[in-house]
Coordinates of N, CA, C and O in Angstrom, one line a residue:
X72 N 9.9 5.3 -3.1 CA 10.1 5.0 -1.7 C 11.2 5.9 -1.1 O 11.1 6.3 0.0
X73 N 12.2 6.2 -2.0 CA 13.3 7.0 -1.5 C 12.8 8.4 -1.3 O 13.2 9.1 -0.3
X74 N 12.0 9.0 -2.2 CA 11.5 10.3 -2.0 C 10.6 10.4 -0.8 O 10.6 11.4 -0.1
X75 N 9.7 9.4 -0.6 CA 8.8 9.4 0.5 C 9.6 9.4 1.8 O 9.3 10.1 2.8
X76 N 10.6 8.5 1.9 CA 11.5 8.4 3.1 C 12.2 9.7 3.3 O 12.3 10.2 4.5
X77 N 12.8 10.4 2.3 CA 13.5 11.6 2.4 C 12.5 12.7 2.8 O 12.9 13.6 3.7
X78 N 11.3 12.7 2.3 CA 10.3 13.7 2.7 C 9.9 13.6 4.2 O 9.7 14.5 4.9
X79 N 9.7 12.3 4.6 CA 9.4 12.1 6.0 C 10.5 12.5 6.9 O 10.3 13.1 8.0
X80 N 11.7 12.3 6.5 CA 12.9 12.7 7.3 C 13.0 14.2 7.5 O 13.1 14.7 8.6
X81 N 12.8 14.9 6.4 CA 12.9 16.3 6.4 C 11.7 16.9 7.1 O 11.8 17.9 7.8
X82 N 10.5 16.3 7.0 CA 9.3 16.9 7.7 C 9.5 16.7 9.2 O 9.1 17.5 10.0
X83 N 10.1 15.6 9.6 CA 10.3 15.3 11.1 C 11.4 16.3 11.6 O 11.3 16.7 12.8
X84 N 12.4 16.7 10.9 CA 13.4 17.6 11.3 C 12.9 19.0 11.3 O 13.5 19.9 12.0
X85 N 11.9 19.3 10.5 CA 11.5 20.7 10.3 C 10.7 21.3 11.5 O 10.6 22.5 11.7
X86 N 10.0 20.4 12.3 CA 9.2 20.9 13.4 C 10.0 21.2 14.6 O 10.9 20.4 14.9
X87 N 9.6 22.2 15.3 CA 10.3 22.5 16.6 C 9.5 22.0 17.7 O 8.3 22.2 17.8
X88 N 10.2 21.3 18.7 CA 9.5 20.8 19.8 C 9.0 22.0 20.7 O 9.7 23.0 20.8
X89 N 7.9 21.8 21.3 CA 7.4 22.8 22.3 C 7.9 22.4 23.7 O 7.8 21.3 24.1
X90 N 8.5 23.4 24.3 CA 9.0 23.2 25.7 C 8.3 24.1 26.6 O 8.2 25.3 26.4
X91 N 7.7 23.5 27.7 CA 6.9 24.4 28.6 C 7.9 25.3 29.4 O 9.1 25.0 29.6
X92 N 7.4 26.5 29.7 CA 8.2 27.4 30.4 C 8.5 26.9 31.8 O 7.6 26.5 32.6
X93 N 9.7 27.0 32.3 CA 10.1 26.5 33.6 C 9.5 27.5 34.7 O 9.6 28.7 34.5
X94 N 9.0 26.9 35.7 CA 8.4 27.8 36.8 C 9.2 27.5 38.1 O 10.1 26.7 38.1
X95 N 8.9 28.2 39.1 CA 9.5 28.0 40.4 C 9.1 26.7 41.0 O 7.9 26.3 40.8
X96 N 10.0 25.9 41.6 CA 9.6 24.7 42.2 C 8.6 24.9 43.3 O 8.8 25.9 44.1
X97 N 7.6 24.1 43.5 CA 6.6 24.3 44.6 C 7.2 24.0 45.9 O 7.9 23.1 46.1
X98 N 6.8 24.8 46.9 CA 7.2 24.6 48.3 C 8.7 24.4 48.5 O 9.1 23.6 49.4
X99 N 9.5 25.1 47.8 CA 11.0 25.0 48.0 C 11.5 26.3 48.3 O 11.3 27.3 47.6
X100 N 12.3 26.4 49.3 CA 13.0 27.7 49.6 C 14.3 27.3 50.3 O 14.4 26.3 51.0
X101 N 15.4 28.0 49.9 CA 16.7 27.8 50.4 C 16.9 28.6 51.7 O 16.6 29.8 51.7
X102 N 17.5 28.0 52.7 CA 17.8 28.7 53.9 C 19.3 29.0 53.9 O 20.0 28.9 52.9
X103 N 19.8 29.3 55.1 CA 21.2 29.6 55.3 C 22.0 28.3 55.2 O 21.5 27.2 55.4
X104 N 23.3 28.4 54.8 CA 24.2 27.3 54.7 C 24.6 26.9 56.1 O 25.1 27.8 56.9
X105 N 24.6 25.7 56.5 CA 24.9 25.2 57.8 C 26.1 24.3 57.7 O 26.2 23.4 56.8
X106 N 27.1 24.4 58.7 CA 28.2 23.5 58.8 C 27.8 22.4 59.7 O 27.6 22.6 60.9
X107 N 27.6 21.2 59.2 CA 27.2 20.0 60.0 C 28.4 19.5 60.8 O 28.2 19.1 61.9
X108 N 29.6 19.5 60.3 CA 30.7 19.1 61.0 C 31.8 20.2 61.0 O 31.8 21.0 60.0
X109 N 32.7 20.2 62.0 CA 33.6 21.2 62.1 C 35.0 20.9 61.4 O 35.9 21.6 61.5
X110 N 35.0 19.8 60.6 CA 36.2 19.5 59.9 C 35.8 19.1 58.4 O 34.7 18.8 58.1
X111 N 36.8 19.2 57.5 CA 36.5 18.9 56.1 C 36.2 17.5 55.9 O 36.9 16.6 56.5
X112 N 35.2 17.2 55.1 CA 34.8 15.8 54.8 C 34.8 15.6 53.3 O 34.9 16.5 52.5
X113 N 34.7 14.3 52.9 CA 34.7 13.9 51.5 C 34.5 12.4 51.4 O 35.2 11.7 52.1
X114 N 33.6 12.0 50.5 CA 33.4 10.6 50.3 C 32.8 9.9 51.5 O 33.0 8.7 51.8
X115 N 32.0 10.6 52.3 CA 31.4 10.1 53.5 C 30.0 9.4 53.2 O 29.4 9.7 52.2
X116 N 29.6 8.6 54.1 CA 28.2 8.0 54.0 C 27.3 8.8 54.9 O 27.7 9.2 56.1
X117 N 26.1 9.1 54.4 CA 25.2 10.0 55.2 C 23.8 9.3 55.1 O 23.4 8.8 54.1
X118 N 23.1 9.4 56.3 CA 21.7 9.0 56.4 C 21.0 10.1 57.2 O 21.5 10.6 58.1
X119 N 19.8 10.4 56.7 CA 19.1 11.5 57.4 C 17.6 11.2 57.5 O 17.1 10.4 56.7
X120 N 17.0 11.7 58.6 CA 15.6 11.5 58.8 C 15.1 12.6 59.7 O 15.8 13.3 60.3
X121 N 13.7 12.8 59.7 CA 13.1 13.9 60.4 C 12.3 13.3 61.5 O 11.5 12.3 61.3
X122 N 12.4 13.9 62.7 CA 11.6 13.4 63.8 C 10.2 14.1 63.9 O 10.0 15.0 63.0
X123 N 9.4 13.7 64.8 CA 8.0 14.3 64.9 C 8.1 15.8 65.3 O 7.1 16.5 65.0
X124 N 9.1 16.3 65.8 CA 9.3 17.7 66.2 C 9.8 18.6 65.0 O 10.0 19.8 65.2
X125 N 10.1 18.0 63.9 CA 10.7 18.7 62.8 C 12.2 18.8 62.8 O 12.7 19.5 61.9
X126 N 12.9 18.2 63.7 CA 14.3 18.2 63.7 C 14.9 17.2 62.7 O 14.4 16.1 62.6
X127 N 15.9 17.6 62.0 CA 16.6 16.7 61.1 C 17.7 16.0 61.8 O 18.6 16.7 62.4
X128 N 17.7 14.7 61.7 CA 18.8 13.9 62.3 C 19.7 13.4 61.2 O 19.2 12.7 60.3
X129 N 20.9 13.8 61.2 CA 21.9 13.4 60.1 C 22.9 12.5 60.7 O 23.6 13.0 61.7
X130 N 23.1 11.3 60.2 CA 24.1 10.4 60.7 C 25.2 10.4 59.6 O 24.9 10.1 58.4
X131 N 26.4 10.8 60.0 CA 27.5 10.9 59.0 C 28.7 10.0 59.4 O 29.2 10.1 60.5
X132 N 29.0 9.1 58.6 CA 30.2 8.2 58.7 C 31.3 8.9 58.0 O 31.4 8.7 56.8
X133 N 32.1 9.6 58.7 CA 33.3 10.4 58.1 C 34.4 9.4 57.9 O 34.7 8.6 58.7
X134 N 35.1 9.6 56.7 CA 36.2 8.7 56.4 C 37.5 9.2 57.1 O 38.3 8.4 57.6
X135 N 37.7 10.5 57.2 CA 38.9 11.1 57.8 C 38.4 12.2 58.7 O 38.0 13.3 58.2
X136 N 38.4 12.1 60.0 CA 38.8 11.0 60.8 C 37.8 9.9 60.7 O 36.6 10.1 60.4
X137 N 38.2 8.7 61.1 CA 37.2 7.5 61.0 C 36.3 7.6 62.2 O 36.5 7.0 63.2
X138 N 35.2 8.4 62.0 CA 34.3 8.6 63.1 C 32.9 8.6 62.5 O 32.7 8.9 61.4
X139 N 31.9 8.3 63.4 CA 30.5 8.4 63.0 C 29.9 9.5 63.9 O 30.0 9.4 65.2
X140 N 29.2 10.4 63.3 CA 28.6 11.6 64.1 C 27.1 11.6 63.9 O 26.6 11.2 62.8
X141 N 26.4 12.1 64.9 CA 25.0 12.4 64.9 C 24.8 13.9 65.0 O 25.3 14.5 66.0
X142 N 24.2 14.5 64.0 CA 24.1 15.9 63.9 C 22.6 16.2 63.9 O 21.8 15.6 63.1
X143 N 22.1 17.0 64.8 CA 20.7 17.4 64.8 C 20.5 18.9 64.4 O 21.2 19.7 65.0
X144 N 19.7 19.1 63.4 CA 19.4 20.5 63.0 C 18.0 20.8 63.2 O 17.1 20.1 62.7
X145 N 17.7 21.8 64.0 CA 16.4 22.2 64.4 C 15.8 23.0 63.2 O 16.5 23.5 62.4
X146 N 14.5 23.2 63.2 CA 13.8 24.0 62.1 C 14.3 25.4 62.0 O 14.3 26.0 61.0
X147 N 14.8 26.0 63.2 CA 15.3 27.3 63.1 C 16.8 27.4 62.9 O 17.5 28.5 63.0
X148 N 17.5 26.3 62.5 CA 18.9 26.3 62.1 C 19.9 26.0 63.2 O 21.1 26.1 62.9
X149 N 19.5 25.7 64.4 CA 20.5 25.4 65.5 C 21.0 24.0 65.2 O 20.3 23.0 65.0
X150 N 22.4 23.8 65.3 CA 23.0 22.6 65.0 C 23.6 22.0 66.3 O 24.4 22.8 67.0
X151 N 23.3 20.8 66.6 CA 23.9 20.1 67.7 C 24.7 18.9 67.2 O 24.1 18.1 66.3
X152 N 25.9 18.6 67.7 CA 26.7 17.5 67.2 C 27.1 16.6 68.4 O 27.3 17.0 69.5
X153 N 27.2 15.3 68.1 CA 27.8 14.3 69.0 C 28.4 13.2 68.2 O 28.0 12.8 67.1
X154 N 29.4 12.6 68.8 CA 30.1 11.5 68.2 C 29.4 10.2 68.6 O 29.2 10.0 69.8
X155 N 29.1 9.3 67.7 CA 28.5 8.0 68.0 C 29.6 7.0 68.2 O 29.6 6.2 69.2
X156 N 30.6 6.9 67.3 CA 31.7 5.9 67.4 C 33.0 6.5 66.8 O 32.9 7.3 65.9
X157 N 34.1 6.1 67.4 CA 35.4 6.4 66.9 C 36.0 5.2 66.3 O 35.6 4.1 66.5
X158 N 37.0 5.4 65.4 CA 37.7 4.3 64.7 C 36.7 3.4 64.0 O 36.8 2.2 64.1
X159 N 35.8 4.0 63.3 CA 34.8 3.3 62.6 C 34.5 3.9 61.2 O 34.2 5.1 61.2
X160 N 34.5 3.1 60.2 CA 34.1 3.5 58.9 C 33.2 2.4 58.3 O 33.7 1.6 57.5
X161 N 31.9 2.5 58.7 CA 31.0 1.4 58.2 C 30.8 1.5 56.7 O 30.7 2.6 56.1
X162 N 30.6 0.3 56.1 CA 30.3 0.3 54.7 C 28.8 0.4 54.5 O 28.4 0.9 53.4
X163 N 28.0 0.1 55.4 CA 26.6 0.3 55.4 C 26.2 1.1 56.6 O 26.7 0.9 57.7
X164 N 25.2 2.0 56.4 CA 24.7 2.9 57.5 C 23.2 3.0 57.4 O 22.7 3.1 56.3
X165 N 22.6 2.8 58.5 CA 21.1 2.9 58.5 C 20.7 3.6 59.8 O 21.3 3.6 60.8
X166 N 19.5 4.3 59.7 CA 19.0 5.0 60.9 C 17.5 5.0 60.8 O 16.9 5.1 59.7
X167 N 16.8 4.8 62.0 CA 15.4 4.9 62.0 C 14.9 5.1 63.5 O 15.7 4.8 64.4
X168 N 13.7 5.6 63.6 CA 13.2 5.8 65.0 C 12.4 4.5 65.3 O 11.6 4.1 64.5
X169 N 12.6 4.0 66.5 CA 11.8 2.8 66.9 C 10.4 3.2 67.4 O 10.1 4.4 67.5
X170 N 9.6 2.3 67.7 CA 8.2 2.5 68.2 C 8.2 3.3 69.5 O 7.3 3.9 69.8
X171 N 9.3 3.2 70.3 CA 9.5 3.9 71.5 C 10.0 5.3 71.4 O 10.2 6.0 72.3
X172 N 10.3 5.7 70.1 CA 10.7 7.1 69.9 C 12.3 7.2 69.9 O 12.8 8.3 69.6
X173 N 13.0 6.1 70.3 CA 14.4 6.2 70.3 C 15.0 6.1 68.9 O 14.5 5.4 68.0
X174 N 16.1 6.8 68.7 CA 16.8 6.8 67.4 C 17.7 5.5 67.4 O 18.5 5.4 68.3
X175 N 17.6 4.7 66.4 CA 18.4 3.5 66.2 C 19.3 3.7 65.1 O 18.9 4.3 64.0
X176 N 20.6 3.3 65.2 CA 21.6 3.4 64.1 C 22.2 2.0 63.9 O 22.5 1.3 64.9
X177 N 22.4 1.7 62.6 CA 23.0 0.4 62.3 C 24.3 0.8 61.5 O 24.3 1.4 60.5
X178 N 25.5 0.4 62.1 CA 26.8 0.6 61.5 C 27.3 -0.8 61.1 O 27.7 -1.5 62.0
X179 N 27.2 -1.1 59.9 CA 27.5 -2.5 59.4 C 26.5 -3.4 60.2 O 25.3 -3.4 60.0
X180 N 27.0 -4.2 61.1 CA 26.2 -5.1 61.8 C 26.1 -4.7 63.3 O 25.5 -5.4 64.1
X181 N 26.6 -3.5 63.7 CA 26.5 -3.0 65.0 C 25.2 -2.2 65.1 O 24.9 -1.3 64.4
X182 N 24.3 -2.6 66.1 CA 23.1 -2.0 66.3 C 23.2 -1.1 67.6 O 23.4 -1.6 68.7
X183 N 23.0 0.2 67.5 CA 23.1 1.1 68.6 C 21.8 1.9 68.7 O 21.1 2.2 67.7
X184 N 21.5 2.3 70.0 CA 20.3 3.1 70.2 C 20.7 4.3 71.0 O 21.6 4.3 71.9
X185 N 20.0 5.4 70.8 CA 20.3 6.7 71.6 C 19.5 6.7 72.9 O 18.3 6.8 72.9
X186 N 20.2 6.5 74.0 CA 19.6 6.6 75.3 C 19.9 7.9 75.9 O 20.7 8.7 75.3
X187 N 19.4 8.2 77.1 CA 19.6 9.5 77.7 C 21.1 9.6 78.1 O 21.7 10.7 78.0
X188 N 21.8 8.5 78.4 CA 23.2 8.5 78.8 C 24.1 8.5 77.6 O 25.3 8.7 77.8
X189 N 23.6 8.3 76.4 CA 24.5 8.2 75.2 C 24.1 7.1 74.3 O 23.0 6.4 74.5
X190 N 25.0 6.7 73.4 CA 24.8 5.6 72.5 C 25.2 4.3 73.1 O 26.3 4.2 73.5
X191 N 24.3 3.3 73.1 CA 24.5 2.0 73.7 C 24.1 0.9 72.8 O 23.3 1.1 71.9
X192 N 24.8 -0.3 72.9 CA 24.4 -1.4 72.1 C 22.9 -1.7 72.4 O 22.5 -1.7 73.5
X193 N 22.2 -2.1 71.4 CA 20.7 -2.2 71.5 C 20.2 -3.6 71.2 O 19.2 -3.8 70.6
X194 N 20.9 -4.6 71.7 CA 20.4 -5.9 71.6 C 20.7 -6.6 70.3 O 21.3 -5.9 69.4
X195 N 20.3 -7.8 70.2 CA 20.7 -8.6 69.0 C 19.9 -8.1 67.7 O 18.8 -7.6 67.9
X196 N 20.4 -8.4 66.6 CA 19.8 -8.1 65.3 C 19.0 -9.3 64.9 O 19.2 -10.4 65.4
X197 N 18.0 -9.2 64.0 CA 17.2 -10.3 63.6 C 18.0 -11.5 63.0 O 17.8 -12.6 63.2
X198 N 19.1 -11.1 62.3 CA 19.9 -12.1 61.6 C 20.8 -12.8 62.7 O 21.2 -14.0 62.5
X199 N 21.2 -12.1 63.8 CA 21.9 -12.8 64.8 C 21.0 -13.9 65.5 O 21.5 -15.0 65.7
X200 N 19.8 -13.5 65.7 CA 18.8 -14.5 66.3 C 18.5 -15.6 65.4 O 18.3 -16.8 65.8
X201 N 18.5 -15.4 64.1 CA 18.2 -16.5 63.1 C 19.4 -17.3 62.7 O 19.3 -18.4 62.2
X202 N 20.6 -16.7 63.0 CA 21.8 -17.4 62.7 C 22.1 -17.5 61.2 O 22.6 -18.5 60.7
X203 N 21.8 -16.4 60.4 CA 22.1 -16.4 59.0 C 23.1 -15.3 58.7 O 23.1 -14.3 59.3
X204 N 23.8 -15.5 57.6 CA 24.7 -14.5 57.1 C 23.9 -13.5 56.2 O 23.1 -14.0 55.4
X205 N 24.1 -12.2 56.4 CA 23.4 -11.2 55.6 C 24.3 -10.4 54.8 O 25.5 -10.3 55.0
X206 N 23.7 -9.7 53.8 CA 24.4 -8.8 52.9 C 23.6 -7.5 52.9 O 22.4 -7.5 52.8
X207 N 24.3 -6.4 53.0 CA 23.6 -5.0 53.0 C 22.5 -4.8 54.0 O 21.4 -4.4 53.6
X208 N 22.8 -5.0 55.3 CA 21.8 -4.8 56.3 C 21.5 -3.3 56.4 O 22.4 -2.4 56.2
X209 N 20.2 -2.9 56.6 CA 19.8 -1.5 56.8 C 18.6 -1.4 57.6 O 17.9 -2.4 57.8
X210 N 18.4 -0.2 58.1 CA 17.2 0.1 58.8 C 16.3 1.0 57.9 O 16.8 1.9 57.2
X211 N 15.0 0.8 58.0 CA 14.0 1.6 57.2 C 13.0 2.2 58.2 O 12.5 1.5 59.0
X212 N 12.7 3.4 58.0 CA 11.7 4.1 58.8 C 10.3 3.6 58.4 O 9.9 3.8 57.2
X213 N 9.5 3.1 59.3 CA 8.1 2.7 59.0 C 7.2 3.7 59.8 O 7.6 4.3 60.7
X214 N 5.9 3.7 59.4 CA 5.0 4.6 60.1 C 4.9 4.4 61.6 O 4.7 5.3 62.4
X215 N 5.0 3.1 62.1 CA 4.8 2.8 63.5 C 6.1 2.2 64.1 O 6.0 1.4 65.0
X216 N 7.3 2.5 63.6 CA 8.5 2.0 64.2 C 9.5 1.8 63.1 O 9.6 2.6 62.1
X217 N 10.4 0.8 63.3 CA 11.4 0.6 62.3 C 11.3 -0.8 61.7 O 10.7 -1.6 62.2
X218 N 11.9 -0.9 60.5 CA 11.9 -2.2 59.8 C 13.4 -2.5 59.6 O 14.2 -1.7 59.3
X219 N 13.7 -3.8 59.7 CA 15.0 -4.3 59.4 C 14.9 -4.8 57.9 O 14.0 -5.5 57.6
X220 N 15.9 -4.5 57.1 CA 15.9 -5.0 55.7 C 17.3 -5.5 55.4 O 18.3 -4.8 55.7
X221 N 17.4 -6.7 54.9 CA 18.7 -7.2 54.6 C 18.5 -8.3 53.5 O 17.4 -8.9 53.3
X222 N 19.6 -8.6 52.8 CA 19.6 -9.7 51.8 C 20.2 -10.9 52.4 O 21.2 -10.8 53.2
X223 N 19.7 -12.1 52.1 CA 20.3 -13.3 52.5 C 20.4 -14.3 51.3 O 19.8 -14.1 50.3
X224 N 21.2 -15.3 51.5 CA 21.3 -16.3 50.5 C 20.0 -17.0 50.4 O 19.4 -17.3 51.4
X225 N 19.5 -17.2 49.2 CA 18.2 -17.8 49.0 C 18.0 -19.1 49.7 O 16.9 -19.5 50.2
X226 N 19.0 -19.9 49.8 CA 18.9 -21.2 50.5 C 18.6 -21.1 52.0 O 17.9 -21.9 52.6
X227 N 19.0 -20.0 52.6 CA 18.7 -19.7 54.0 C 17.2 -19.5 54.3 O 16.8 -19.8 55.4
X228 N 16.5 -19.1 53.3 CA 15.0 -18.9 53.5 C 14.2 -19.8 52.6 O 13.0 -19.6 52.4
X229 N 14.8 -20.9 52.1 CA 14.1 -21.9 51.4 C 13.9 -21.6 49.9 O 13.1 -22.3 49.2
X230 N 14.6 -20.7 49.3 CA 14.5 -20.3 47.9 C 15.7 -20.9 47.2 O 16.8 -20.4 47.4
X231 N 15.6 -21.9 46.5 CA 16.7 -22.5 45.8 C 17.1 -21.7 44.6 O 16.4 -20.8 44.1
X232 N 18.3 -22.0 44.1 CA 18.7 -21.3 42.9 C 18.0 -21.8 41.7 O 17.0 -22.6 41.8
X233 N 18.3 -21.3 40.5 CA 17.6 -21.8 39.3 C 18.7 -22.0 38.2 O 19.7 -21.4 38.2
X234 N 18.3 -22.8 37.2 CA 19.1 -23.1 36.0 C 18.7 -22.1 34.9 O 17.5 -21.9 34.7
X235 N 19.7 -21.5 34.3 CA 19.4 -20.5 33.2 C 20.3 -20.9 32.1 O 21.3 -21.6 32.2
X236 N 19.9 -20.5 30.9 CA 20.7 -20.7 29.7 C 21.5 -19.5 29.3 O 21.0 -18.4 29.3
X237 N 22.8 -19.7 29.1 CA 23.7 -18.7 28.7 C 24.3 -19.0 27.4 O 24.5 -20.2 27.0
X238 N 24.6 -18.0 26.6 CA 25.2 -18.2 25.3 C 26.3 -17.2 25.0 O 26.2 -16.0 25.5
X239 N 27.3 -17.5 24.3 CA 28.2 -16.5 23.7 C 28.6 -17.0 22.3 O 28.5 -18.1 22.0
X240 N 29.0 -16.0 21.6 CA 29.4 -16.3 20.2 C 28.8 -15.2 19.3 O 28.5 -14.1 19.7
X241 N 28.7 -15.5 18.0 CA 28.2 -14.5 17.1 C 27.3 -15.2 16.1 O 26.8 -16.3 16.3
X242 N 27.1 -14.5 14.9 CA 26.2 -15.0 13.9 C 26.7 -16.3 13.2 O 26.0 -17.1 12.7
X243 N 28.0 -16.5 13.2 CA 28.6 -17.7 12.6 C 28.6 -18.9 13.5 O 28.8 -20.0 13.0
X244 N 28.3 -18.7 14.7 CA 28.2 -19.9 15.6 C 28.4 -19.4 17.1 O 28.8 -18.3 17.4
X245 N 28.0 -20.2 17.9 CA 28.1 -19.9 19.3 C 27.9 -21.2 20.2 O 27.7 -22.3 19.7
X246 N 28.1 -21.0 21.5 CA 28.0 -22.1 22.4 C 26.9 -21.7 23.4 O 26.9 -20.6 24.0
X247 N 26.0 -22.6 23.6 CA 24.9 -22.4 24.6 C 25.1 -23.4 25.7 O 25.4 -24.6 25.4
X248 N 25.0 -23.0 26.9 CA 25.2 -23.9 28.0 C 24.4 -23.5 29.2 O 24.0 -22.4 29.4
X249 N 24.0 -24.5 30.1 CA 23.2 -24.2 31.3 C 24.2 -23.6 32.4 O 25.3 -24.0 32.4
X250 N 23.6 -22.8 33.2 CA 24.4 -22.2 34.3 C 23.5 -22.1 35.5 O 22.3 -21.6 35.4
X251 N 23.9 -22.5 36.7 CA 23.1 -22.5 37.9 C 23.4 -21.1 38.6 O 24.5 -20.8 38.9
X252 N 22.3 -20.4 38.8 CA 22.4 -19.1 39.4 C 21.8 -19.2 40.9 O 20.7 -19.6 41.1
X253 N 22.6 -18.9 41.8 CA 22.2 -18.8 43.2 C 21.4 -17.6 43.4 O 21.6 -16.5 42.8
X254 N 20.4 -17.7 44.2 CA 19.5 -16.5 44.4 C 19.8 -15.8 45.8 O 20.3 -16.4 46.7
X255 N 19.5 -14.5 45.8 CA 19.5 -13.8 47.0 C 18.1 -13.2 47.2 O 17.4 -12.9 46.2
X256 N 17.6 -13.2 48.4 CA 16.3 -12.7 48.7 C 16.4 -11.5 49.7 O 17.2 -11.5 50.6
X257 N 15.5 -10.6 49.5 CA 15.4 -9.5 50.5 C 14.4 -9.9 51.6 O 13.3 -10.4 51.4
X258 N 14.9 -9.7 52.8 CA 14.1 -10.1 54.0 C 13.8 -8.8 54.7 O 14.6 -7.9 55.0
X259 N 12.5 -8.6 55.1 CA 12.0 -7.4 55.8 C 11.4 -7.9 57.1 O 10.5 -8.7 57.1
X260 N 12.0 -7.4 58.2 CA 11.5 -7.8 59.6 C 11.0 -6.6 60.3 O 11.8 -5.6 60.5
X261 N 9.7 -6.5 60.7 CA 9.3 -5.4 61.5 C 9.8 -5.4 62.9 O 10.1 -6.5 63.4
X262 N 9.9 -4.3 63.5 CA 10.4 -4.2 64.9 C 9.5 -5.0 65.8 O 8.3 -4.9 65.7
X263 N 10.1 -5.7 66.7 CA 9.3 -6.5 67.7 C 9.6 -6.1 69.1 O 10.7 -5.6 69.4
X264 N 8.7 -6.2 70.0 CA 8.9 -5.9 71.4 C 9.9 -6.8 71.9 O 10.7 -6.5 72.8

């Protein structure tokens, strides 16, 4: 048994794995380096999406200075910048286009929309209307508008917690005890007129 095991070990180590030749990535090309902001950044939150015209919309929550910027990069490399908010460092950031084509931004629980005149508050959020506390609110781009996605306490949507068994200890003994785990549920709400 020892000789068979040693032979199997040596036979497994003797073969060389075949590695396919790396090729060029498909449909990838690097363009010029673009400066999205005119000041040094680091540790910032970034959200990006592409509109129907091929423009990239980049929402940047800069830590220093505490500002949120909207940067538009056209397919030919033209960069346009505008400030969305000052004195703001949101912990969550979301962006999506609504069914009306307007760009919506979520800064923590502040909902803003891009109007012709600038960034304006865009009405209540679904959790404000429902009167529930949320965790990690975000916007998601859907094919026909935007989706609101957020986590809520399971009790708020009728999902109770559950009892689970936990244990600690070792081979010589341990303690097993029940533990009640509260649940959180992901809620997805489609954009409504």
